[in-house]
Short mmCIF file of C-alpha atoms in Angstrom, two decimals:
data_model
loop_
_atom_site.label_atom_id
_atom_site.label_comp_id
_atom_site.label_asym_id
_atom_site.label_seq_id
_atom_site.Cartn_x
_atom_site.Cartn_y
_atom_site.Cartn_z
CA UNK A 415 12.76 -35.25 4.70
CA UNK A 416 13.70 -31.65 5.26
CA UNK A 417 12.47 -30.47 8.63
CA UNK A 418 12.77 -26.76 9.16
CA UNK A 419 12.98 -25.20 12.59
CA UNK A 420 10.52 -22.32 13.19
CA UNK A 421 13.47 -19.92 13.24
CA UNK A 422 14.45 -20.92 9.70
CA UNK A 423 11.15 -19.94 8.20
CA UNK A 424 10.89 -16.40 6.84
CA UNK A 425 7.75 -14.73 8.09
CA UNK A 426 6.49 -14.28 4.55
CA UNK A 427 6.00 -18.02 4.48
CA UNK A 428 4.13 -18.24 7.74
CA UNK A 429 0.40 -18.60 7.41
CA UNK A 430 -1.13 -16.08 9.78
CA UNK A 431 -3.97 -17.42 11.82
CA UNK A 432 -6.51 -15.07 10.28
CA UNK A 433 -5.63 -15.59 6.66
CA UNK A 434 -5.62 -19.30 7.31
CA UNK A 435 -9.13 -19.02 8.74
CA UNK A 436 -10.34 -16.90 5.80
CA UNK A 437 -8.88 -19.36 3.42
CA UNK A 438 -10.66 -22.21 5.14
CA UNK A 439 -14.03 -20.54 5.12
CA UNK A 440 -13.77 -19.56 1.45
CA UNK A 441 -12.69 -22.97 0.34
CA UNK A 442 -14.71 -25.15 2.59
CA UNK A 443 -15.15 -27.82 -0.07
CA UNK A 444 -11.40 -28.28 -0.14
CA UNK A 445 -11.17 -28.59 3.62
CA UNK A 446 -10.80 -32.33 3.76
CA UNK A 447 -8.24 -32.32 0.98
CA UNK A 448 -5.94 -29.82 2.59
CA UNK A 449 -6.58 -30.32 6.30
CA UNK A 450 -4.09 -33.14 6.48
CA UNK A 451 -1.36 -31.06 4.94
CA UNK A 452 -2.25 -28.03 7.04
CA UNK A 453 -2.20 -30.00 10.26
CA UNK A 454 1.15 -31.51 9.37
CA UNK A 455 2.79 -28.24 8.42
CA UNK A 456 0.49 -25.24 8.80
CA UNK A 457 3.47 -23.00 9.38
CA UNK A 458 5.38 -24.27 6.35
CA UNK A 459 2.49 -24.14 3.92
CA UNK A 460 2.85 -20.71 2.30
CA UNK A 461 -0.35 -18.70 2.58
CA UNK A 462 0.20 -16.76 -0.61
CA UNK A 463 1.26 -19.76 -2.61
CA UNK A 464 -1.89 -21.57 -1.61
CA UNK A 465 -3.81 -18.39 -2.38
CA UNK A 466 -2.15 -18.33 -5.82
CA UNK A 467 -3.79 -21.63 -6.58
CA UNK A 468 -7.17 -20.99 -5.07
CA UNK A 469 -8.12 -17.37 -4.72
CA UNK A 470 -7.06 -14.64 -7.17
CA UNK A 471 -8.59 -11.92 -4.93
CA UNK A 472 -6.35 -12.82 -2.04
CA UNK A 473 -3.27 -12.80 -4.24
CA UNK A 474 -3.93 -9.27 -5.45
CA UNK A 475 -4.14 -8.04 -1.88
CA UNK A 476 -1.04 -9.94 -0.81
CA UNK A 477 0.95 -8.54 -3.75
CA UNK A 478 0.02 -4.99 -2.86
CA UNK A 479 1.13 -5.29 0.74
CA UNK A 480 3.84 -7.92 0.55
CA UNK A 481 7.47 -6.99 1.21
CA UNK A 482 10.61 -8.71 -0.09
CA UNK A 483 12.53 -9.78 2.98
CA UNK A 484 15.68 -11.60 4.02
CA UNK A 485 16.48 -13.55 7.19
CA UNK A 486 18.26 -11.90 10.10
CA UNK A 487 20.58 -13.43 12.69
CA UNK A 488 19.25 -10.83 15.15
CA UNK A 489 15.82 -12.51 15.26
CA UNK A 490 14.62 -13.88 18.58
CA UNK A 491 14.06 -17.64 18.40
CA UNK A 492 12.14 -20.19 20.41
CA UNK A 493 9.04 -18.07 21.04
CA UNK A 494 5.55 -18.66 19.71
CA UNK A 495 4.54 -15.72 17.50
CA UNK A 496 1.55 -13.64 18.51
CA UNK A 497 -1.16 -13.93 15.85
CA UNK A 498 -1.50 -11.26 13.15
CA UNK A 499 -5.07 -10.72 14.36
CA UNK A 500 -3.95 -9.85 17.91
CA UNK A 501 -1.00 -7.70 16.82
CA UNK A 502 -3.37 -5.64 14.68
CA UNK A 503 -6.36 -5.48 17.07
CA UNK A 504 -4.72 -4.79 20.42
CA UNK A 505 -2.95 -1.48 20.02
CA UNK A 506 -1.98 1.57 22.02
CA UNK A 507 -2.15 4.39 19.49
CA UNK A 508 -3.86 7.20 21.37
CA UNK A 509 -4.18 9.48 18.33
CA UNK A 510 -6.84 6.99 17.21
CA UNK A 511 -8.56 6.42 20.59
CA UNK A 512 -7.54 5.18 24.01
CA UNK A 513 -9.21 1.75 23.91
CA UNK A 514 -7.05 -1.13 22.67
CA UNK A 515 -9.58 -1.94 19.92
CA UNK A 516 -9.92 1.69 18.72
CA UNK A 517 -6.84 2.00 16.45
CA UNK A 518 -7.90 -1.00 14.33
CA UNK A 519 -11.26 0.71 13.77
CA UNK A 520 -10.04 4.29 13.32
CA UNK A 521 -6.51 4.30 11.89
CA UNK A 522 -7.70 3.66 8.33
CA UNK A 523 -7.86 7.44 7.79
CA UNK A 524 -4.10 7.85 8.26
CA UNK A 525 -2.71 8.97 4.86
CA UNK A 526 0.41 6.82 4.46
CA UNK A 527 1.16 7.92 0.86
CA UNK A 528 2.74 10.27 -0.04
CA UNK A 529 4.93 10.24 3.06
CA UNK A 530 8.22 11.91 3.82
CA UNK A 531 10.53 11.84 6.81
CA UNK A 532 12.20 15.15 7.61
CA UNK A 533 15.68 15.04 9.17
CA UNK A 534 16.81 18.19 10.98
CA UNK A 535 18.64 19.51 14.04
CA UNK A 536 22.35 18.82 14.47
CA UNK A 537 23.08 17.44 11.00
CA UNK A 538 25.43 18.56 8.25
CA UNK A 539 22.42 19.49 6.17
CA UNK A 540 18.68 19.00 6.78
CA UNK A 541 17.21 16.39 4.44
CA UNK A 542 13.87 14.92 3.52
CA UNK A 543 13.51 11.22 2.69
CA UNK A 544 10.63 9.82 0.71
CA UNK A 545 9.11 6.63 2.13
CA UNK A 546 9.79 4.72 -1.09
CA UNK A 547 13.46 5.73 -0.97
CA UNK A 548 13.64 4.58 2.67
CA UNK A 549 12.15 1.21 1.74
CA UNK A 550 14.97 0.69 -0.78
CA UNK A 551 17.82 2.03 1.35
CA UNK A 552 18.79 -1.37 2.75
CA UNK A 553 17.49 -4.94 2.34
CA UNK A 554 14.43 -5.48 4.54
CA UNK A 555 14.97 -8.11 7.23
CA UNK A 556 12.51 -10.31 9.12
CA UNK A 557 13.18 -9.62 12.78
CA UNK A 558 11.22 -11.46 15.44
CA UNK A 559 11.28 -9.48 18.70
CA UNK A 560 9.60 -9.75 22.05
CA UNK A 561 7.48 -6.65 22.69
CA UNK A 562 6.84 -5.65 26.31
CA UNK A 563 4.38 -2.88 27.14
CA UNK A 564 4.81 -0.79 30.29
CA UNK A 565 1.25 -1.92 31.15
CA UNK A 566 2.67 -5.42 31.75
CA UNK A 567 1.44 -7.23 28.64
CA UNK A 568 3.67 -8.69 25.94
CA UNK A 569 3.71 -10.10 22.43
CA UNK A 570 6.18 -11.73 20.04
CA UNK A 571 6.15 -9.88 16.71
CA UNK A 572 7.84 -10.67 13.37
CA UNK A 573 8.75 -7.13 12.34
CA UNK A 574 10.21 -6.14 8.96
CA UNK A 575 12.89 -3.46 8.61
CA UNK A 576 16.58 -2.73 8.94
CA UNK A 577 18.77 -1.32 11.70
CA UNK A 578 18.08 2.34 12.40
CA UNK A 579 21.85 2.89 12.39
CA UNK A 580 21.85 2.36 8.59
CA UNK A 581 19.44 5.26 8.23
CA UNK A 582 21.27 7.47 10.74
CA UNK A 583 24.47 7.05 8.72
CA UNK A 584 22.63 8.65 5.78
CA UNK A 585 21.61 11.60 7.97
CA UNK A 586 25.20 12.82 8.68
CA UNK A 587 24.64 13.86 12.30
CA UNK A 588 27.21 16.24 13.80
CA UNK A 589 29.45 15.02 16.66
CA UNK A 590 27.55 17.38 18.98
CA UNK A 591 24.37 15.29 18.52
CA UNK A 592 23.93 13.28 21.72
CA UNK A 593 20.27 12.31 21.35
CA UNK A 594 17.82 11.67 18.57
CA UNK A 595 14.17 12.66 18.77
CA UNK A 596 11.29 11.10 16.82
CA UNK A 597 8.07 12.98 16.13
CA UNK A 598 4.95 11.15 15.01
CA UNK A 599 2.37 12.27 12.47
CA UNK A 600 -0.18 14.65 13.94
CA UNK A 601 -3.13 16.26 12.23
CA UNK A 602 -6.13 16.95 14.41
CA UNK A 603 -8.39 16.98 11.37
CA UNK A 604 -7.41 13.39 10.60
CA UNK A 605 -6.88 12.12 14.16
CA UNK A 606 -10.14 13.15 15.73
CA UNK A 607 -9.61 11.13 18.89
CA UNK A 608 -6.77 13.09 20.49
CA UNK A 609 -9.09 14.75 23.03
CA UNK A 610 -9.70 11.41 24.73
CA UNK A 611 -6.50 12.05 26.67
CA UNK A 612 -4.81 15.21 27.90
CA UNK A 613 -1.54 14.45 26.07
CA UNK A 614 0.40 17.18 24.24
CA UNK A 615 0.66 16.28 20.57
CA UNK A 616 2.54 15.40 18.41
CA UNK A 617 3.78 12.25 20.07
CA UNK A 618 7.48 12.58 20.80
CA UNK A 619 10.04 9.93 21.69
CA UNK A 620 13.79 9.87 21.94
CA UNK A 621 16.89 7.74 22.33
CA UNK A 622 20.45 8.33 23.37
CA UNK A 623 22.69 8.26 20.29
CA UNK A 624 24.34 4.93 21.25
CA UNK A 625 20.92 3.36 21.81
CA UNK A 626 19.74 4.59 18.43
CA UNK A 627 22.89 3.21 16.77
CA UNK A 628 22.53 -0.23 18.39
CA UNK A 629 21.91 -2.88 15.71
CA UNK A 630 18.81 -4.17 17.51
CA UNK A 631 17.06 -0.81 17.14
CA UNK A 632 14.93 -1.34 14.06
CA UNK A 633 13.60 1.13 11.52
CA UNK A 634 10.42 -0.75 10.84
CA UNK A 635 8.22 -0.88 7.74
CA UNK A 636 6.24 -4.07 8.16
CA UNK A 637 5.21 -7.12 10.14
CA UNK A 638 4.39 -10.69 9.12
CA UNK A 639 6.10 -9.97 5.79
CA UNK A 640 3.61 -7.23 4.85
CA UNK A 641 3.64 -3.45 5.08
CA UNK A 642 2.69 -2.14 8.52
CA UNK A 643 -1.06 -1.92 9.09
CA UNK A 644 -1.89 1.70 9.98
CA UNK A 645 -2.74 0.86 13.59
CA UNK A 646 0.76 -0.56 14.07
CA UNK A 647 2.48 2.69 13.03
CA UNK A 648 2.45 2.80 9.23
CA UNK A 649 4.30 3.58 7.09
CA UNK A 650 7.48 3.75 9.19
CA UNK A 651 8.24 3.46 12.91
CA UNK A 652 11.03 2.44 15.21
CA UNK A 653 11.14 -0.67 17.38
CA UNK A 654 13.43 -0.77 20.42
CA UNK A 655 12.89 -4.29 21.77
CA UNK A 656 14.63 -3.90 25.14
CA UNK A 657 12.53 -0.89 26.14
CA UNK A 658 8.86 -0.57 27.06
CA UNK A 659 6.67 -0.32 23.97
CA UNK A 660 5.90 3.39 24.22
CA UNK A 661 9.56 4.18 23.39
CA UNK A 662 8.98 2.70 19.91
CA UNK A 663 7.44 5.72 18.18
CA UNK A 664 4.94 5.10 15.36
CA UNK A 665 4.26 6.83 12.02
CA UNK A 666 7.41 8.96 12.13
CA UNK A 667 7.52 12.26 10.19
CA UNK A 668 10.51 13.98 11.80
CA UNK A 669 13.88 12.71 13.02
CA UNK A 670 15.74 15.42 14.95
CA UNK A 671 19.31 15.23 16.23
CA UNK A 672 19.78 17.20 19.45
CA UNK A 673 22.35 17.84 22.15
CA UNK A 674 20.11 17.64 25.24
CA UNK A 675 17.71 14.92 26.30
CA UNK A 676 14.56 15.66 24.26
CA UNK A 677 11.13 16.20 25.81
CA UNK A 678 9.24 12.97 25.32
CA UNK A 679 5.49 12.45 25.59
CA UNK A 680 5.05 10.02 28.48
CA UNK A 681 7.97 11.46 30.41
CA UNK A 682 6.20 14.83 30.20
CA UNK A 683 2.94 13.25 31.37
CA UNK A 684 4.55 11.73 34.45
CA UNK A 685 8.35 11.54 34.83
CA UNK A 686 8.09 9.34 37.92
CA UNK A 687 6.17 6.64 36.09
CA UNK A 688 7.71 6.81 32.62
CA UNK A 689 11.43 7.50 32.75
CA UNK A 690 13.38 8.61 29.70
CA UNK A 691 15.24 5.29 29.50
CA UNK A 692 12.28 3.00 30.25
CA UNK A 693 14.35 -0.12 29.78
CA UNK A 694 12.38 -3.27 30.57
CA UNK A 695 13.46 -3.98 34.14
CA UNK A 696 11.68 -6.50 36.38
CA UNK A 697 13.57 -5.13 39.39
CA UNK A 698 12.25 -1.61 39.05
CA UNK A 699 8.51 -1.51 39.64
CA UNK A 700 6.24 1.00 38.03
CA UNK A 701 4.99 3.13 40.96
CA UNK A 702 1.52 1.67 40.47
CA UNK A 703 2.22 -1.95 39.63
CA UNK A 704 4.88 -4.64 39.69
CA UNK A 705 6.97 -5.18 36.54
CA UNK A 706 8.17 -8.65 37.63
CA UNK A 707 5.65 -10.51 35.50
CA UNK A 708 3.69 -9.91 32.30
CA UNK A 709 0.60 -11.18 30.49
CA UNK A 710 1.31 -12.78 27.11
CA UNK A 711 -1.32 -11.67 24.61
CA UNK A 712 -3.31 -14.40 22.86
CA UNK A 713 -2.96 -17.00 25.60
CA UNK A 714 -5.93 -18.37 27.59
CA UNK A 715 -6.64 -16.47 30.84
CA UNK A 716 -5.14 -19.18 33.06
CA UNK A 717 -1.88 -19.34 31.07
CA UNK A 718 -1.06 -15.70 30.37
CA UNK A 719 1.28 -14.90 33.25
CA UNK A 720 5.04 -15.16 32.68
CA UNK A 721 8.25 -13.80 34.16
CA UNK A 722 9.60 -10.55 32.74
CA UNK A 723 13.24 -10.72 31.65
CA UNK A 724 15.88 -8.03 32.26
CA UNK A 725 16.09 -5.81 29.17
CA UNK A 726 13.20 -7.94 27.86
CA UNK A 727 15.65 -10.81 27.31
CA UNK A 728 18.16 -8.72 25.33
CA UNK A 729 20.59 -8.14 28.23
CA UNK A 730 23.42 -9.95 26.48
CA UNK A 731 23.29 -7.49 23.58
CA UNK A 732 22.43 -4.21 25.31
CA UNK A 733 23.47 -4.32 28.99
CA UNK A 734 26.87 -2.82 28.13
CA UNK A 735 25.15 0.39 26.98
CA UNK A 736 24.35 1.06 30.62
CA UNK A 737 27.60 0.04 32.30
CA UNK A 738 28.15 1.93 35.52
CA UNK A 739 24.64 3.42 35.49
CA UNK A 740 22.30 3.00 38.41
CA UNK A 741 19.29 1.52 36.62
CA UNK A 742 17.06 1.99 39.64
CA UNK A 743 17.63 5.73 39.46
CA UNK A 744 17.88 5.97 35.67
CA UNK A 745 14.68 4.04 34.99
CA UNK B 81 -47.53 -0.99 40.75
CA UNK B 82 -49.05 -4.40 40.20
CA UNK B 83 -47.31 -7.51 41.43
CA UNK B 84 -47.00 -8.73 37.86
CA UNK B 85 -45.23 -5.59 36.65
CA UNK B 86 -42.89 -5.74 39.63
CA UNK B 87 -41.93 -9.35 38.90
CA UNK B 88 -41.37 -8.52 35.24
CA UNK B 89 -39.21 -5.53 36.07
CA UNK B 90 -37.21 -7.49 38.63
CA UNK B 91 -36.61 -10.27 36.14
CA UNK B 92 -35.41 -7.75 33.58
CA UNK B 93 -33.08 -6.19 36.17
CA UNK B 94 -31.64 -9.61 36.99
CA UNK B 95 -31.03 -10.31 33.30
CA UNK B 96 -29.45 -6.89 32.71
CA UNK B 97 -27.20 -7.22 35.77
CA UNK B 98 -26.17 -10.81 35.02
CA UNK B 99 -25.58 -10.01 31.34
CA UNK B 100 -21.93 -8.95 31.52
CA UNK B 101 -21.10 -11.92 33.79
CA UNK B 102 -22.80 -14.48 31.56
CA UNK B 103 -21.08 -12.92 28.56
CA UNK B 104 -17.69 -13.40 30.22
CA UNK B 105 -18.50 -17.02 31.08
CA UNK B 106 -19.63 -17.66 27.53
CA UNK B 107 -16.49 -16.06 26.10
CA UNK B 108 -14.27 -17.98 28.51
CA UNK B 109 -15.87 -21.29 27.53
CA UNK B 110 -15.63 -20.57 23.80
CA UNK B 111 -12.11 -19.13 24.13
CA UNK B 112 -13.31 -15.72 22.93
CA UNK B 113 -12.11 -13.39 25.67
CA UNK B 114 -9.99 -11.42 23.22
CA UNK B 115 -6.24 -10.81 22.99
CA UNK B 116 -5.83 -10.06 26.70
CA UNK B 117 -8.33 -12.24 28.62
CA UNK B 118 -7.11 -11.36 32.15
CA UNK B 119 -7.44 -7.66 31.55
CA UNK B 120 -10.79 -8.14 29.79
CA UNK B 121 -12.18 -9.93 32.88
CA UNK B 122 -10.66 -7.38 35.26
CA UNK B 123 -11.91 -4.34 33.32
CA UNK B 124 -15.39 -5.73 32.66
CA UNK B 125 -16.04 -6.74 36.28
CA UNK B 126 -14.51 -3.56 37.70
CA UNK B 127 -16.45 -1.29 35.38
CA UNK B 128 -19.76 -3.05 36.01
CA UNK B 129 -19.23 -3.03 39.79
CA UNK B 130 -18.88 0.76 39.69
CA UNK B 131 -21.65 1.26 37.14
CA UNK B 132 -24.21 -0.79 39.11
CA UNK B 133 -23.14 0.79 42.41
CA UNK B 134 -23.71 4.24 40.90
CA UNK B 135 -27.08 3.11 39.51
CA UNK B 136 -28.07 2.03 43.02
CA UNK B 137 -27.20 5.53 44.20
CA UNK B 138 -29.64 6.98 41.67
CA UNK B 139 -32.62 5.48 43.49
CA UNK B 140 -32.84 8.03 46.32
CA UNK B 141 -32.51 11.19 44.18
CA UNK B 142 -35.11 9.86 41.74
CA UNK B 143 -37.52 9.19 44.61
CA UNK B 144 -36.93 12.72 45.89
CA UNK B 145 -37.75 14.05 42.44
CA UNK B 146 -41.18 12.50 42.37
CA UNK B 147 -43.21 10.47 44.88
CA UNK B 148 -44.53 8.48 41.94
CA UNK B 149 -41.08 6.90 41.62
CA UNK B 150 -41.02 5.61 45.18
CA UNK B 151 -41.36 1.99 43.98
CA UNK B 152 -37.70 2.21 42.83
CA UNK B 153 -36.64 1.42 46.40
CA UNK B 154 -37.59 -2.20 45.70
CA UNK B 155 -34.62 -2.41 43.33
CA UNK B 156 -31.92 -0.86 45.47
CA UNK B 157 -30.86 -3.99 47.37
CA UNK B 158 -30.70 -5.98 44.14
CA UNK B 159 -28.44 -3.40 42.51
CA UNK B 160 -26.24 -3.08 45.60
CA UNK B 161 -25.72 -6.82 45.83
CA UNK B 162 -24.90 -7.09 42.13
CA UNK B 163 -22.33 -4.31 42.54
CA UNK B 164 -20.77 -6.33 45.37
CA UNK B 165 -20.92 -9.48 43.21
CA UNK B 166 -18.91 -7.82 40.42
CA UNK B 167 -16.51 -6.14 42.87
CA UNK B 168 -15.79 -9.56 44.42
CA UNK B 169 -15.08 -11.23 41.06
CA UNK B 170 -12.92 -8.20 40.21
CA UNK B 171 -10.89 -8.73 43.40
CA UNK B 172 -10.67 -12.48 42.79
CA UNK B 173 -9.43 -11.83 39.22
CA UNK B 174 -6.67 -9.62 40.57
CA UNK B 175 -5.64 -12.20 43.19
CA UNK B 176 -5.76 -15.18 40.82
CA UNK B 177 -4.79 -13.91 37.37
CA UNK B 178 -2.61 -10.93 38.28
CA UNK B 179 -0.89 -12.19 41.43
CA UNK B 180 -1.12 -15.97 40.96
CA UNK B 181 -2.03 -15.91 44.68
CA UNK B 182 1.48 -14.71 45.50
CA UNK B 183 0.83 -13.18 48.93
CA UNK B 184 4.22 -11.45 49.01
CA UNK B 185 3.28 -9.44 45.94
CA UNK B 186 -0.08 -8.74 47.55
CA UNK B 187 1.68 -7.45 50.68
CA UNK B 188 3.75 -5.04 48.55
CA UNK B 189 0.71 -3.95 46.56
CA UNK B 190 -1.51 -3.32 49.57
CA UNK B 191 1.16 -1.26 51.33
CA UNK B 192 2.78 0.55 48.39
CA UNK B 193 0.31 0.98 45.58
CA UNK B 194 -2.34 3.57 46.15
CA UNK B 195 -4.72 2.36 43.44
CA UNK B 196 -4.76 -1.09 45.04
CA UNK B 197 -5.29 0.44 48.48
CA UNK B 198 -8.21 2.56 47.24
CA UNK B 199 -9.82 -0.36 45.41
CA UNK B 200 -9.36 -2.82 48.26
CA UNK B 201 -10.72 -0.29 50.77
CA UNK B 202 -13.80 0.22 48.59
CA UNK B 203 -14.42 -3.54 48.51
CA UNK B 204 -13.92 -3.87 52.28
CA UNK B 205 -16.48 -1.11 52.83
CA UNK B 206 -19.01 -3.03 50.74
CA UNK B 207 -18.66 -6.21 52.81
CA UNK B 208 -20.65 -5.07 55.90
CA UNK B 209 -23.26 -3.58 53.58
CA UNK B 210 -23.73 -6.87 51.74
CA UNK B 211 -23.83 -8.79 55.06
CA UNK B 212 -26.53 -6.51 56.47
CA UNK B 213 -28.64 -6.46 53.32
CA UNK B 214 -31.17 -9.02 54.56
CA UNK B 215 -34.55 -8.00 55.95
CA UNK B 216 -33.59 -9.83 59.13
CA UNK B 217 -30.46 -7.68 59.54
CA UNK B 218 -32.42 -4.47 58.92
CA UNK B 219 -34.92 -5.42 61.64
CA UNK B 220 -32.16 -6.51 64.00
CA UNK B 221 -30.17 -3.29 63.54
CA UNK B 222 -33.14 -0.97 63.47
CA UNK B 223 -33.78 1.46 60.62
CA UNK B 224 -31.76 4.30 62.08
CA UNK B 225 -28.63 2.26 62.77
CA UNK B 226 -28.93 0.45 59.46
CA UNK B 227 -29.22 3.75 57.59
CA UNK B 228 -26.18 5.13 59.34
CA UNK B 229 -24.13 2.04 58.52
CA UNK B 230 -25.20 2.10 54.90
CA UNK B 231 -23.93 5.65 54.46
CA UNK B 232 -20.62 3.81 53.89
CA UNK B 233 -21.78 3.22 50.33
CA UNK B 234 -20.84 6.82 49.48
CA UNK B 235 -17.28 6.21 50.64
CA UNK B 236 -17.13 2.92 48.74
CA UNK B 237 -18.30 4.57 45.51
CA UNK B 238 -15.84 7.44 45.87
CA UNK B 239 -13.07 4.94 46.69
CA UNK B 240 -13.94 2.95 43.58
CA UNK B 241 -13.81 6.04 41.38
CA UNK B 242 -10.45 7.07 42.85
CA UNK B 243 -9.19 3.52 42.25
CA UNK B 244 -10.25 3.83 38.59
CA UNK B 245 -8.47 7.19 38.11
CA UNK B 246 -5.32 5.97 39.79
CA UNK B 247 -5.29 2.84 37.66
CA UNK B 248 -5.45 4.45 34.22
CA UNK B 249 -2.45 6.16 32.67
CA UNK B 250 -2.12 9.83 33.59
CA UNK B 251 -3.96 11.86 30.98
CA UNK B 252 -6.45 9.11 30.09
CA UNK B 253 -9.97 10.37 30.71
CA UNK B 254 -12.03 7.17 30.49
CA UNK B 255 -13.24 7.30 34.16
CA UNK B 256 -14.81 10.72 33.47
CA UNK B 257 -18.37 9.60 32.67
CA UNK B 258 -18.76 7.54 35.84
CA UNK B 259 -17.14 10.32 37.89
CA UNK B 260 -19.56 12.96 36.61
CA UNK B 261 -22.53 10.62 37.16
CA UNK B 262 -21.50 9.96 40.75
CA UNK B 263 -20.86 13.65 41.42
CA UNK B 264 -24.28 14.61 40.06
CA UNK B 265 -26.02 11.94 42.13
CA UNK B 266 -24.20 12.91 45.32
CA UNK B 267 -24.90 16.63 44.82
CA UNK B 268 -28.53 15.95 43.91
CA UNK B 269 -29.30 14.70 47.44
CA UNK B 270 -28.76 17.92 49.43
CA UNK B 271 -30.23 20.04 46.63
CA UNK B 272 -33.40 17.96 46.32
CA UNK B 273 -33.76 17.67 50.10
CA UNK B 274 -33.48 21.46 50.40
CA UNK B 275 -36.15 22.01 47.74
CA UNK B 276 -38.44 19.47 49.37
CA UNK B 277 -38.06 21.04 52.81
CA UNK B 278 -38.92 24.46 51.42
CA UNK B 279 -42.01 23.04 49.76
CA UNK B 280 -43.19 21.42 52.97
CA UNK B 281 -42.49 24.60 54.92
CA UNK B 282 -44.58 26.57 52.43
CA UNK B 283 -47.34 24.04 52.58
CA UNK B 284 -47.32 24.24 56.36
CA UNK B 285 -47.28 28.06 56.28
CA UNK B 286 -50.19 28.11 53.87
#
């Protein structure tokens, strides 16, 4: 019998908790027939293949949002994935409201097609990329990453995308470019919730060039094998797994290559609390709370707490980027 | 007000005040506390502690507005104790689910983190008020002394609001509604007292 390890299973074959529940409620009469199989291999049983057999409606939806993906050796293994339901209903996306449940309710109005990403600043020539061209630029990989928010909660998310470095190579940045800035979509007429905070919009984030070129830094188009839900930063975002979540800008419309450290949103709000680097670092506390531990989302209240790892567990890959730097001062 | 109406209203107040707590218990038992249960418990109990405390501070201004509302005083102790009840669960949640009872972390928090200091101070201020809430304690202390002691509630409420502002991310305005409510209620006292005094003076003069 072929027994596959969880790490061998592409996310497109993993039955998300919610779709599994939907499937059960729709096909209650089949429950007894399939429950044995589901219990034995819920993760191996392909949701869409089962849907093919049983529910044409579900298949149509899955086809529209499904992405063709390949495995990646850069995936994090040995962690239980956070459910699709939690990843899509516990979001910080302040353009759509400041409560964690707001983006799931409000982000539907974000117009994700047509969508272009403008590249400007220190490049040979400014360019504009269409989202559909970006999707085809490189093969899309399933990348499971830990995600650690500065607020001390964490998830494990099966993202879909390719290394940002592949995209940057297409942008022809000049040697004088030392940083790259990401600007998120902003239209006050669409995002009516921006007055709930006193943030200056559009949302801006940035990375040092070597951080942006690191293979772990992901240009992200999907999660759980599907296109990104709007509340998770559709249609394209970055994911920098060794940094606090707010560094991973969502719904990107502009990529700008610059010489000086760019002005970034949370740094502007409070430089003492949200440093430019914001690497996950259990030894450097946020001024208002400890960063030594975190709450894993989706666990029962008595089992949420766990230890936070240096660079969110990616020290082996990224620590060398910061050789000789005082991480307590450059937080 | 008839005894029957009073009992009905008190029962309704009990139900309303216990509501959020029973909801949390129900959700905990059915594993429905949401994606981040610890923070759900902490936010729900903290918010309701402040909300009920501020409601208790509405009693005096309302009575000053109209003598017909004087019966509201019968609800103040109930509200105050429920505020303390939620504040205590809030503190316990922090100690158990956030610190895992790690007293070293607590020592750092209570000396270094201003939002913890403000919140803890607010809770400490509520303790003597809860302890002296019985009729026996009021009689023992005497009305004047008791009143003076219970002025601490203003400090506790302000401390709680500061705790809330210092806890949220800079730029997040969610504590605004409670802050405005508290400010209005605190300002209403001197204003209403001034108006009342002038009325009495006029009445005396006439």
